[in-house]
Short mmCIF file of N, CA and C in Angstrom, two decimals:
data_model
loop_
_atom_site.label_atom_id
_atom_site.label_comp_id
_atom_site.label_asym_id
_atom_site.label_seq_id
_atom_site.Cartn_x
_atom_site.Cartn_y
_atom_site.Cartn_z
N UNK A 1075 -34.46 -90.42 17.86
CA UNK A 1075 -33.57 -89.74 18.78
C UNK A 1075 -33.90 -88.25 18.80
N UNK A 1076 -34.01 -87.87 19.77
CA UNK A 1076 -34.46 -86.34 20.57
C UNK A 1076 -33.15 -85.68 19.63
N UNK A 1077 -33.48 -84.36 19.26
CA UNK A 1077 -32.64 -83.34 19.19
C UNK A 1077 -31.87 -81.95 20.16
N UNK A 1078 -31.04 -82.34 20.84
CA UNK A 1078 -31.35 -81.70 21.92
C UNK A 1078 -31.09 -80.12 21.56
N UNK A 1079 -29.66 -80.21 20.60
CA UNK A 1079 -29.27 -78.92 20.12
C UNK A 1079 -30.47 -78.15 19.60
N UNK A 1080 -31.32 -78.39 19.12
CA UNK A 1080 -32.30 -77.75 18.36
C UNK A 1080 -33.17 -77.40 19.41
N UNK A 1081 -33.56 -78.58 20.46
CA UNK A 1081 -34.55 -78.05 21.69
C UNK A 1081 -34.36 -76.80 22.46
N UNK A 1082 -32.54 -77.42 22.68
CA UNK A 1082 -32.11 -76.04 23.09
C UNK A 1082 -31.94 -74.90 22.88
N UNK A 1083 -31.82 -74.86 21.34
CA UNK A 1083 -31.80 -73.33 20.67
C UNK A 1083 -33.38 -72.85 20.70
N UNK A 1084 -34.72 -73.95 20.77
CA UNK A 1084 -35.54 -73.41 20.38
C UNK A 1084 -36.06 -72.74 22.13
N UNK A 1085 -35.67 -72.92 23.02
CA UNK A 1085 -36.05 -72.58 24.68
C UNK A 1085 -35.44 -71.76 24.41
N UNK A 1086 -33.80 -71.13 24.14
CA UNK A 1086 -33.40 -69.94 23.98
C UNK A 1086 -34.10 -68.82 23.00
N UNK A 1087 -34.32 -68.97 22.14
CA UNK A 1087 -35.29 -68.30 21.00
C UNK A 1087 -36.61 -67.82 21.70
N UNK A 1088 -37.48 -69.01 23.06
CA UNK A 1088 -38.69 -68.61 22.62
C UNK A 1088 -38.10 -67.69 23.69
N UNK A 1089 -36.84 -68.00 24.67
CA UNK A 1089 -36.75 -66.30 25.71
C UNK A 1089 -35.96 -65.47 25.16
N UNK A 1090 -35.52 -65.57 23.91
CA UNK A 1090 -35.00 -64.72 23.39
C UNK A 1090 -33.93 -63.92 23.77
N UNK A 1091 -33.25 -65.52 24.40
CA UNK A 1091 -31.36 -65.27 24.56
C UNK A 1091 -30.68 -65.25 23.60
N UNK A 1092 -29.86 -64.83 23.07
CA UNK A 1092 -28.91 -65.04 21.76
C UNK A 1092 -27.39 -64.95 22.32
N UNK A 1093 -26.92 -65.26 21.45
CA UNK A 1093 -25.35 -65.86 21.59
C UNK A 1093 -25.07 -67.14 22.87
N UNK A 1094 -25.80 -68.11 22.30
CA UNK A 1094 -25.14 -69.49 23.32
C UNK A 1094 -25.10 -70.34 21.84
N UNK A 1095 -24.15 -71.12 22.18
CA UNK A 1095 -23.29 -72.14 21.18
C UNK A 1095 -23.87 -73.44 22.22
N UNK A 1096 -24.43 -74.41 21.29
CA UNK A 1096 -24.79 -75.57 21.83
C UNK A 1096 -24.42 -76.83 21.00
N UNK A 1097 -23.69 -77.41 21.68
CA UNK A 1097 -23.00 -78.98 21.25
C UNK A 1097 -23.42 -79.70 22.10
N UNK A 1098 -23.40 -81.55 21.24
CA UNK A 1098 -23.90 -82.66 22.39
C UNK A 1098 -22.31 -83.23 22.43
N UNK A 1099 -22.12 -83.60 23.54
CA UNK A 1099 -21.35 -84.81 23.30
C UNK A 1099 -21.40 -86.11 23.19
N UNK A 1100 -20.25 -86.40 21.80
CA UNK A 1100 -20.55 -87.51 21.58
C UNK A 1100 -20.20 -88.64 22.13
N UNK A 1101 -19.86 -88.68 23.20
CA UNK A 1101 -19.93 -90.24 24.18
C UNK A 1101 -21.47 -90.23 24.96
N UNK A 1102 -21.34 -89.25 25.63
CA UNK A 1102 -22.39 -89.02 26.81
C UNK A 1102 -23.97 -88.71 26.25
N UNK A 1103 -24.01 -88.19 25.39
CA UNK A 1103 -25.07 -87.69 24.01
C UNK A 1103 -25.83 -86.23 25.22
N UNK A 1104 -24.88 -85.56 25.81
CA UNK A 1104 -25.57 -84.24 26.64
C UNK A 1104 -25.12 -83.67 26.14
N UNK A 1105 -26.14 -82.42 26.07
CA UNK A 1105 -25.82 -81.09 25.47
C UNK A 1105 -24.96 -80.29 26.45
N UNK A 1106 -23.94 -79.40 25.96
CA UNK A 1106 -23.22 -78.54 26.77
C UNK A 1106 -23.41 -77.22 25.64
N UNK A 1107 -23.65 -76.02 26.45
CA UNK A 1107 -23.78 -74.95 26.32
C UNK A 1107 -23.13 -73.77 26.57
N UNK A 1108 -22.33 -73.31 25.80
CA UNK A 1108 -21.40 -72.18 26.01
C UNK A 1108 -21.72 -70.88 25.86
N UNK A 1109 -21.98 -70.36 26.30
CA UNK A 1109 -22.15 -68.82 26.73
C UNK A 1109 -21.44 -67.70 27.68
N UNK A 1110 -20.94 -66.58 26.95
CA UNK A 1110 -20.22 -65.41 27.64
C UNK A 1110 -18.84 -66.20 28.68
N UNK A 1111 -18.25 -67.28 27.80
CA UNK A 1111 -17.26 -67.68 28.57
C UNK A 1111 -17.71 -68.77 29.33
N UNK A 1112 -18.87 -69.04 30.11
CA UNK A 1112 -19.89 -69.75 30.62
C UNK A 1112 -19.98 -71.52 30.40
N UNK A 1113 -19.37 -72.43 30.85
CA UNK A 1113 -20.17 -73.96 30.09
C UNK A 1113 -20.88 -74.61 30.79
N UNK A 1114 -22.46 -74.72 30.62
CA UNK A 1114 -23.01 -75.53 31.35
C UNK A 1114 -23.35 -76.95 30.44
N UNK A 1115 -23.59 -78.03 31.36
CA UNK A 1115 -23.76 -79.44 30.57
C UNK A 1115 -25.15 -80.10 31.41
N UNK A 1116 -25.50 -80.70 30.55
CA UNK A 1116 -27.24 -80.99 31.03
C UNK A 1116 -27.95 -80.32 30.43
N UNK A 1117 -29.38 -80.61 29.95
CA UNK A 1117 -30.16 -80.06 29.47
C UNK A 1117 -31.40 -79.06 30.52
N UNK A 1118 -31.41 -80.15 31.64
CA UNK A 1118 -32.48 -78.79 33.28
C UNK A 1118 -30.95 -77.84 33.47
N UNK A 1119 -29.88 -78.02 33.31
CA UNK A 1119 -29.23 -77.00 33.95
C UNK A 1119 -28.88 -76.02 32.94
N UNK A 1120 -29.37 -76.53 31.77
CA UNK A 1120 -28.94 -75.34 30.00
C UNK A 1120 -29.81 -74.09 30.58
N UNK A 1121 -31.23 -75.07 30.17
CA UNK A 1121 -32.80 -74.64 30.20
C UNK A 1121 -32.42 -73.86 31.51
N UNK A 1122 -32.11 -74.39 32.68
CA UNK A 1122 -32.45 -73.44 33.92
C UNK A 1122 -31.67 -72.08 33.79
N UNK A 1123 -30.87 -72.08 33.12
CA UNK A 1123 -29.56 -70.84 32.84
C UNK A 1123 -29.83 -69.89 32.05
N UNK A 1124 -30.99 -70.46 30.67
CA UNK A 1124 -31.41 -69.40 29.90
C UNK A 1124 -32.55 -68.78 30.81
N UNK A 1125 -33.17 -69.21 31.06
CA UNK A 1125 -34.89 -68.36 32.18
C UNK A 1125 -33.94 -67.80 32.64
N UNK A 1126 -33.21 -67.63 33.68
CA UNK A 1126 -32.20 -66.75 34.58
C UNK A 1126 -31.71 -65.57 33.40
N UNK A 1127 -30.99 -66.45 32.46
CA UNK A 1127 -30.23 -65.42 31.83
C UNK A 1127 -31.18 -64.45 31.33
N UNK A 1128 -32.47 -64.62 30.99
CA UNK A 1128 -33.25 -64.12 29.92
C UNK A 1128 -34.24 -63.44 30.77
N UNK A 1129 -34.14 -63.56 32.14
CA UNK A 1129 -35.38 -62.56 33.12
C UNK A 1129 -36.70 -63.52 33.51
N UNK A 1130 -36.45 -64.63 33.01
CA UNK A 1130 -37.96 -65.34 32.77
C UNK A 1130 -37.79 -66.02 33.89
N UNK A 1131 -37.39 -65.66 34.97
CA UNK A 1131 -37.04 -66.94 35.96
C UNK A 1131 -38.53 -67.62 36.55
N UNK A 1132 -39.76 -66.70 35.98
CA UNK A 1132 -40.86 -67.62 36.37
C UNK A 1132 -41.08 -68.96 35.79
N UNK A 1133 -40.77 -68.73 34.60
CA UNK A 1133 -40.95 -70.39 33.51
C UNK A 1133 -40.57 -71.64 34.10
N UNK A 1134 -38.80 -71.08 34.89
CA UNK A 1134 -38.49 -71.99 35.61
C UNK A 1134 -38.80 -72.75 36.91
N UNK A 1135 -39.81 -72.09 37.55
CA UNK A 1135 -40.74 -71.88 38.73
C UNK A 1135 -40.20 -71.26 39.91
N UNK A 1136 -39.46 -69.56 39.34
CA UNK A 1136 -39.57 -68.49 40.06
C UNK A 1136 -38.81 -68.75 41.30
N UNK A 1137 -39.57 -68.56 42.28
CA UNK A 1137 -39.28 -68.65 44.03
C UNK A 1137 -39.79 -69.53 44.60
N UNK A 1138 -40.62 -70.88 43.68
CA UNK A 1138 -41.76 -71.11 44.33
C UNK A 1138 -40.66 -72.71 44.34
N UNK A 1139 -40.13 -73.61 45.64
CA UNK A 1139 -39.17 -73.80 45.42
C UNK A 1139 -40.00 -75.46 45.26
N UNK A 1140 -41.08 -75.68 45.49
CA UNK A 1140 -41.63 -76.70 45.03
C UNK A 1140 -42.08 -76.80 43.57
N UNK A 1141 -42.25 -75.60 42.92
CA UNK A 1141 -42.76 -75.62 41.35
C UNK A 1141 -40.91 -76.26 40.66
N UNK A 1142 -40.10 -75.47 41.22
CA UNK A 1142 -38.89 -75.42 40.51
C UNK A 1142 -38.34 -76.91 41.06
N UNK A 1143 -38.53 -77.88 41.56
CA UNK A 1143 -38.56 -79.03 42.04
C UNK A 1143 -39.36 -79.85 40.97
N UNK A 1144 -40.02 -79.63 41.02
CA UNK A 1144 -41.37 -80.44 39.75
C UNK A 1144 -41.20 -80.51 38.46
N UNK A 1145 -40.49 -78.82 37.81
CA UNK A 1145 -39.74 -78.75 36.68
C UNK A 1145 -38.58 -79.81 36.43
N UNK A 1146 -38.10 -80.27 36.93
CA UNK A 1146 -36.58 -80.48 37.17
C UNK A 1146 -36.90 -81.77 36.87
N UNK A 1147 -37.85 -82.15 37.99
CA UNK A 1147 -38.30 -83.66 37.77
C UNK A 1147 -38.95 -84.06 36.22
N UNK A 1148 -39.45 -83.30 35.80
CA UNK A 1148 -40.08 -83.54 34.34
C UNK A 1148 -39.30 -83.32 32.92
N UNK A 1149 -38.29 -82.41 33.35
CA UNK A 1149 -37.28 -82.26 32.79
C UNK A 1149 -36.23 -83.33 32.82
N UNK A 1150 -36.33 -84.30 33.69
CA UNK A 1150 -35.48 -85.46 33.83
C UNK A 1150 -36.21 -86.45 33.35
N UNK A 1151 -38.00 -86.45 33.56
CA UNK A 1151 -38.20 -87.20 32.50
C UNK A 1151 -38.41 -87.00 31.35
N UNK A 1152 -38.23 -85.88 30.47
CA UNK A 1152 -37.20 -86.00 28.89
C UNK A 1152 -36.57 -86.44 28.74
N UNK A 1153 -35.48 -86.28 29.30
CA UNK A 1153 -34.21 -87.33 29.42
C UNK A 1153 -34.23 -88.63 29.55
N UNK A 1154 -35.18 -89.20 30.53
CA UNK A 1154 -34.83 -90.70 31.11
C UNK A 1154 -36.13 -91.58 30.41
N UNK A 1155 -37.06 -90.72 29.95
CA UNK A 1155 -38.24 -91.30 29.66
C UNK A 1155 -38.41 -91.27 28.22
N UNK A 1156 -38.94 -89.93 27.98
CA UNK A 1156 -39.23 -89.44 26.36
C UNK A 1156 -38.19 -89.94 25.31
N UNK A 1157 -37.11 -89.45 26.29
CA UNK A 1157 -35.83 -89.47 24.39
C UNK A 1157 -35.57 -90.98 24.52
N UNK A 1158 -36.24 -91.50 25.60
CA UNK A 1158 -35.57 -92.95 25.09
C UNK A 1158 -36.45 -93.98 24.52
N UNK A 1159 -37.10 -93.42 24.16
CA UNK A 1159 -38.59 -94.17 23.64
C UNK A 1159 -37.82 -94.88 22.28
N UNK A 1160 -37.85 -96.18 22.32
CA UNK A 1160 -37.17 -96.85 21.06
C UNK A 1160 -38.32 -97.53 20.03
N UNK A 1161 -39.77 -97.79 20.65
CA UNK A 1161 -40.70 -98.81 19.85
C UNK A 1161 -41.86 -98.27 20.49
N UNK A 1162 -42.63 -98.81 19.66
CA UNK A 1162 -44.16 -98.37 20.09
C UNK A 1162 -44.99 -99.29 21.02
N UNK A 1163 -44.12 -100.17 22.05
CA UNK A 1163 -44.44 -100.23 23.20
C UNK A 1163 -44.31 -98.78 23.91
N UNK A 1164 -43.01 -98.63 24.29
CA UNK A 1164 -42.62 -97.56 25.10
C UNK A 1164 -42.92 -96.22 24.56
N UNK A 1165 -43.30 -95.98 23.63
CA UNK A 1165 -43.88 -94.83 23.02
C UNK A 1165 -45.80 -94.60 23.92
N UNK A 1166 -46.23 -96.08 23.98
CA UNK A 1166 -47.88 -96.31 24.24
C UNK A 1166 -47.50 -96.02 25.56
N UNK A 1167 -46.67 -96.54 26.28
CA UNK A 1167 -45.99 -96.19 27.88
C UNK A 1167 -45.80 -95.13 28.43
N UNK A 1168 -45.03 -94.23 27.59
CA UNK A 1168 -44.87 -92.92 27.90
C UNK A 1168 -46.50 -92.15 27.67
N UNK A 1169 -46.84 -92.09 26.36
CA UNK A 1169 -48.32 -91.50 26.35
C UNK A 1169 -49.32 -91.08 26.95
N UNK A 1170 -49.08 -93.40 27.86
CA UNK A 1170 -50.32 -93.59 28.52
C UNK A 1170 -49.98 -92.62 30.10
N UNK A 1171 -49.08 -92.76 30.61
CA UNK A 1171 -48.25 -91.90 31.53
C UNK A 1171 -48.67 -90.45 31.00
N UNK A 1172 -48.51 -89.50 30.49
CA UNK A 1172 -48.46 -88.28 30.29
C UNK A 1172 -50.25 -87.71 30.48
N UNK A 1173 -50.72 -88.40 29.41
CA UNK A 1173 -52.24 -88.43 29.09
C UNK A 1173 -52.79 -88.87 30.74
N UNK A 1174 -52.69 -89.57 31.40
CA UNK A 1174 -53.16 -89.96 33.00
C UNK A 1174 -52.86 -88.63 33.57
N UNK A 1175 -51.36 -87.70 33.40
CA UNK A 1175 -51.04 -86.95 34.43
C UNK A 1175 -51.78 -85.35 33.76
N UNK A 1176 -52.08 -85.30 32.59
CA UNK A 1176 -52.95 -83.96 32.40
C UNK A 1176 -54.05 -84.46 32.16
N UNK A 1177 -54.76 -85.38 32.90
CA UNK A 1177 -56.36 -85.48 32.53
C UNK A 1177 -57.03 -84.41 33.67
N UNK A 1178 -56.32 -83.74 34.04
CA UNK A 1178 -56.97 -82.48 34.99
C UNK A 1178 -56.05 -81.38 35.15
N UNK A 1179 -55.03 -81.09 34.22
CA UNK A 1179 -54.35 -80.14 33.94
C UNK A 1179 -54.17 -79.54 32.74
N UNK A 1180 -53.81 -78.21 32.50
CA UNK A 1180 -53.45 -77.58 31.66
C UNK A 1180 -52.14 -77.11 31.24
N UNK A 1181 -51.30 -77.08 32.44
CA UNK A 1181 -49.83 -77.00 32.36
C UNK A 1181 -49.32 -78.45 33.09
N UNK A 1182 -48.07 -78.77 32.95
CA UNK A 1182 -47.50 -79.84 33.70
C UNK A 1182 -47.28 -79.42 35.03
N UNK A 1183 -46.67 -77.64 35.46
CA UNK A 1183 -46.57 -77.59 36.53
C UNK A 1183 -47.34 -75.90 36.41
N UNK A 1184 -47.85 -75.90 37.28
CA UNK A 1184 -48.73 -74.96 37.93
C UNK A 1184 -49.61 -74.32 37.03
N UNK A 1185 -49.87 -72.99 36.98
CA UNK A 1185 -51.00 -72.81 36.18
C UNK A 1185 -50.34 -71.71 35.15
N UNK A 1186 -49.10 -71.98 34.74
CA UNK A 1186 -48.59 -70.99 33.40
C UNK A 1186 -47.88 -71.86 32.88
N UNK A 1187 -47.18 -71.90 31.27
CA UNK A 1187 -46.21 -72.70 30.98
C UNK A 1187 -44.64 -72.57 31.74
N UNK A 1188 -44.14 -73.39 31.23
CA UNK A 1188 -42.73 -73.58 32.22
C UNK A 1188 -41.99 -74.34 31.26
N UNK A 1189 -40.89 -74.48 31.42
CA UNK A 1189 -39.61 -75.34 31.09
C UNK A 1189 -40.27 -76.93 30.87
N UNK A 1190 -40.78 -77.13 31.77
CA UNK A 1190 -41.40 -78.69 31.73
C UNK A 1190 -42.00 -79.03 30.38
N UNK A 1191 -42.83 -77.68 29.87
CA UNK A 1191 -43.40 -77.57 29.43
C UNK A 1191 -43.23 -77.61 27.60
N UNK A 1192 -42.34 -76.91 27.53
CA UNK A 1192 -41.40 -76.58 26.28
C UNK A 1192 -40.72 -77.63 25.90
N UNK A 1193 -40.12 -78.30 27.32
CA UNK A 1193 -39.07 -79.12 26.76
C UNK A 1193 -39.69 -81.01 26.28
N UNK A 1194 -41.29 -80.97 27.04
CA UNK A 1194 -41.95 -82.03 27.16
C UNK A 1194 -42.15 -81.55 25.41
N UNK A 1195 -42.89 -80.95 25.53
CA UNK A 1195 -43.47 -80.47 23.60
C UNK A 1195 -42.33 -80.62 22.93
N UNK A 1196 -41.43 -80.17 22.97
CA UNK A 1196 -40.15 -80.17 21.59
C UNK A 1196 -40.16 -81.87 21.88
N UNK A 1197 -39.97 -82.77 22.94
CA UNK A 1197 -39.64 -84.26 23.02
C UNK A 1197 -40.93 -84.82 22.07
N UNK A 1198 -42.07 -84.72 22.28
CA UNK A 1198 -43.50 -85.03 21.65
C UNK A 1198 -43.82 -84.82 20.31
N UNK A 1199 -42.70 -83.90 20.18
CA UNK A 1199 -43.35 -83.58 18.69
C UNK A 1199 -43.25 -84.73 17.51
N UNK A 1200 -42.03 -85.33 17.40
CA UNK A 1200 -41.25 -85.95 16.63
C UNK A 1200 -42.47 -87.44 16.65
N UNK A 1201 -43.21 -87.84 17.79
CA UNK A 1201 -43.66 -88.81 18.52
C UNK A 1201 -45.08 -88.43 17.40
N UNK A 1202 -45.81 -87.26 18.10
CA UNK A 1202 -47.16 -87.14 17.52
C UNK A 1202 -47.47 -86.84 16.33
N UNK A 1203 -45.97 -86.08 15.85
CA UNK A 1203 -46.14 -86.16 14.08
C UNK A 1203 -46.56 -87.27 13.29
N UNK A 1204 -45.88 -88.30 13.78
CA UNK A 1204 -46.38 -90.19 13.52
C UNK A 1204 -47.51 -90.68 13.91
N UNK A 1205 -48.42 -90.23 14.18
CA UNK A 1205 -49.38 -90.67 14.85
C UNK A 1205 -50.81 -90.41 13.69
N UNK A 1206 -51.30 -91.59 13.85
CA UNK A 1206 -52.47 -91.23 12.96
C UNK A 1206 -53.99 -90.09 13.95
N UNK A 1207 -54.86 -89.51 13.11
CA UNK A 1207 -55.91 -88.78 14.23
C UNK A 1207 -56.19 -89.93 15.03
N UNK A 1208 -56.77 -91.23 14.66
CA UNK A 1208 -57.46 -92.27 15.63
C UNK A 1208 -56.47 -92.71 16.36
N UNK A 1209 -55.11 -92.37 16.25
CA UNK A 1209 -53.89 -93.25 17.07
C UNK A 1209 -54.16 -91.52 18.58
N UNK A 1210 -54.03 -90.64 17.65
CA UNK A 1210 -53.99 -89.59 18.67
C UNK A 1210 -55.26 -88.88 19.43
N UNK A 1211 -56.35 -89.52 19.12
CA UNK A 1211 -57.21 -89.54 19.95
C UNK A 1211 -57.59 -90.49 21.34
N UNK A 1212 -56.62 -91.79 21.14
CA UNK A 1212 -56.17 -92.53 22.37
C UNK A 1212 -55.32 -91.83 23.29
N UNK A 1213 -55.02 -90.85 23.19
CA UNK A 1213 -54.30 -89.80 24.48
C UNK A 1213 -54.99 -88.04 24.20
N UNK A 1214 -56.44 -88.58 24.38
CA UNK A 1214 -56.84 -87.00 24.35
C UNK A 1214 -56.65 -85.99 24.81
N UNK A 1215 -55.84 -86.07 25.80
CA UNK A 1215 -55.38 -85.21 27.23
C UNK A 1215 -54.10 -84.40 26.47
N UNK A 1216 -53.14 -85.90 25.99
CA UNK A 1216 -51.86 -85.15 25.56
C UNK A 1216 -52.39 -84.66 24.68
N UNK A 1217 -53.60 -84.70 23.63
CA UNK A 1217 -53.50 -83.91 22.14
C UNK A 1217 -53.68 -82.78 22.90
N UNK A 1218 -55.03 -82.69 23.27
CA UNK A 1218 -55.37 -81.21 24.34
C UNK A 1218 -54.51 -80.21 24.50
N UNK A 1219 -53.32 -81.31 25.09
CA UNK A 1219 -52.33 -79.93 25.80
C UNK A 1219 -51.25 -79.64 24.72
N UNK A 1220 -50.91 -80.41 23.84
CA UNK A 1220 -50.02 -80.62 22.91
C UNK A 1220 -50.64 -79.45 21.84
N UNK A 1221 -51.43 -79.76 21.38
CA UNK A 1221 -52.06 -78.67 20.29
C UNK A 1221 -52.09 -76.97 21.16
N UNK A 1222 -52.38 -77.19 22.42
CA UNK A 1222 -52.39 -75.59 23.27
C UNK A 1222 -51.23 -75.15 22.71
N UNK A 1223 -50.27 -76.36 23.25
CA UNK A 1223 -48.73 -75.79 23.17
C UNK A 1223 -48.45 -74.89 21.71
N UNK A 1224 -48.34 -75.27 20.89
CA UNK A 1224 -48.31 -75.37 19.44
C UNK A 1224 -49.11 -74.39 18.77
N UNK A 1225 -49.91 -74.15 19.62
CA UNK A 1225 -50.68 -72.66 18.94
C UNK A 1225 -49.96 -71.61 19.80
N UNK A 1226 -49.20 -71.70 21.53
CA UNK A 1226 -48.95 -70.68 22.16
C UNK A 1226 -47.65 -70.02 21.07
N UNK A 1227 -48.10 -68.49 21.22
CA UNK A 1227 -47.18 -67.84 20.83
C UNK A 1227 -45.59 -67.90 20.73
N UNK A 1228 -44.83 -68.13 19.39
CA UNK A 1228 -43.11 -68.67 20.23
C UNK A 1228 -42.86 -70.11 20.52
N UNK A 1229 -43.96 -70.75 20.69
CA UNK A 1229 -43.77 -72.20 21.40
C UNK A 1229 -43.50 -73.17 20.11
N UNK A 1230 -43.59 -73.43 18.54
CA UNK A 1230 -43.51 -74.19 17.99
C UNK A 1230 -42.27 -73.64 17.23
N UNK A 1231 -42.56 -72.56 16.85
CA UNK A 1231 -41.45 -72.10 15.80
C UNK A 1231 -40.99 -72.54 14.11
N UNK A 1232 -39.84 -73.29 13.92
CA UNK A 1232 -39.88 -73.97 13.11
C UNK A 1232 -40.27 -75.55 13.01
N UNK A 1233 -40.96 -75.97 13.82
CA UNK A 1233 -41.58 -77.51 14.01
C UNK A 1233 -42.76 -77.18 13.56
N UNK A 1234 -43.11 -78.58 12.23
CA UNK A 1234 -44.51 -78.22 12.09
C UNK A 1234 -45.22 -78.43 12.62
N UNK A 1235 -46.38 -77.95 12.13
CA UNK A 1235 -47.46 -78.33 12.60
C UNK A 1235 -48.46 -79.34 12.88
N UNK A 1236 -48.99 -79.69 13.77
CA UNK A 1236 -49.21 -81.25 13.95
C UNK A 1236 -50.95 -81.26 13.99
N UNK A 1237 -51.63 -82.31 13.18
CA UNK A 1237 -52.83 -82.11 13.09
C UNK A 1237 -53.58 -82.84 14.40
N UNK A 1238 -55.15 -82.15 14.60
CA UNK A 1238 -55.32 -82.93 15.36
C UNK A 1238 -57.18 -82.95 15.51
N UNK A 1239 -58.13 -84.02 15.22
CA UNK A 1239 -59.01 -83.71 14.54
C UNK A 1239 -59.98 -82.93 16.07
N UNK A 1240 -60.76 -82.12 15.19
CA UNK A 1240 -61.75 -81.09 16.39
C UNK A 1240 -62.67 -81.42 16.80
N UNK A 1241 -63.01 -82.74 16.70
CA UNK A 1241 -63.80 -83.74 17.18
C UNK A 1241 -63.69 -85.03 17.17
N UNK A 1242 -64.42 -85.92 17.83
CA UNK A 1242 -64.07 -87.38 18.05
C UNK A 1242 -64.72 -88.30 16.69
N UNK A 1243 -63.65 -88.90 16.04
CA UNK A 1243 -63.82 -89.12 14.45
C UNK A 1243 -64.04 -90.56 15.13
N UNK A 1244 -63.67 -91.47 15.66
CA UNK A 1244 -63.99 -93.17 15.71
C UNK A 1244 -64.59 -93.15 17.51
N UNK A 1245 -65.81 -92.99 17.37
CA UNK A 1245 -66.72 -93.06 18.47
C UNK A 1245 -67.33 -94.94 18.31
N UNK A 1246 -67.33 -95.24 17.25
CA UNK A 1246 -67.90 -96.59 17.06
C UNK A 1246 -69.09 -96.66 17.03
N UNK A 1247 -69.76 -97.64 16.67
CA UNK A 1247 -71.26 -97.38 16.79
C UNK A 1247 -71.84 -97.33 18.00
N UNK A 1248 -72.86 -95.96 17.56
CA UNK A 1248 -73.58 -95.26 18.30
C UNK A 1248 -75.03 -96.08 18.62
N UNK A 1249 -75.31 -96.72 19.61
CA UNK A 1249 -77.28 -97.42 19.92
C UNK A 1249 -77.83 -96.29 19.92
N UNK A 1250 -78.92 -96.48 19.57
CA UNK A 1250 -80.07 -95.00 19.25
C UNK A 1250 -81.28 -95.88 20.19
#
């Protein structure tokens, strides 16, 4: 199970909002977020409130009203996809999905990080920590972008660190 309180404190941290109080509730399991009197509930509408609150409104995709469309959507699949990953079917499902959609990208949406971005990595982490190198070299794409993440400045924080080997260790035998 996803942490959301923690995701959420860690998107506030990396924009370096302070004073929001974040609780899930326990029927619904959504985070609601209290700030300056303020309650928002949802996790795209937390996330969308700190970029605003915090000046970063590019992360969220700015003006650009198709980037901020795309966020939203990926941000819903955290929610509907990632945190609900129960077995390592749907774990290989989600993967194989993610790994297909950055085999020619570097960000999820456009060409800087974003919300999508942060909130896809904090969901992944918990996932790729479990993962052996030869399990995580079957989604080379996600290690790719996953390890970027994780070295970007701010972006991991207190989540460790996740290994990931710097070359291809089970190539199989090689014909000469």
């Amino acid at each position: 199970m996803a942490d959301l309180k923690q995701d959420v404190r860690s998107v506030a941290n990396f924009l370096k909002v302070s004073k929001i109080k974040v609780q899930v509730n326990s029927v619904t399991k959504t985070p609601v977020a209290t700030a300056n009197g303020i309650s928002i509930s949802g996790l795209g509408a937390i996330v969308s409130f700190l970029a605003d609150k915090s000046g970063h409104t590019e992360i969220a995709g700015g003006d650009d009203i198709k980037h901020r469309a795309m966020i939203q959507q990926w941000l819903e699949y955290r929610v509907t996809d990632l945190d609900r990953c129960q077995g390592v079917q749907d774990v290989n499902i989600v993967l194989k999905e993610l790994n297909c959609y950055l085999a020619s990208r570097v960000y999820f949406v456009g060409d800087h990080l974003t919300l999508a971005d942060l909130l896809i990595c904090y969901g992944l982490h918990r996932i790729l920590s479990t993962l052996t190198l030869q399990e995580k070299e079957k989604y080379i794409h996600v290690s790719r972008w996953f390890d970027h993440m994780q070295h970007t400045p701010g972006v991991r924080q207190q989540q460790s660190l996740v290994p990931f080997a710097k070359n291809q260790l089970y190539l199989g035998a090689l014909s000469h």
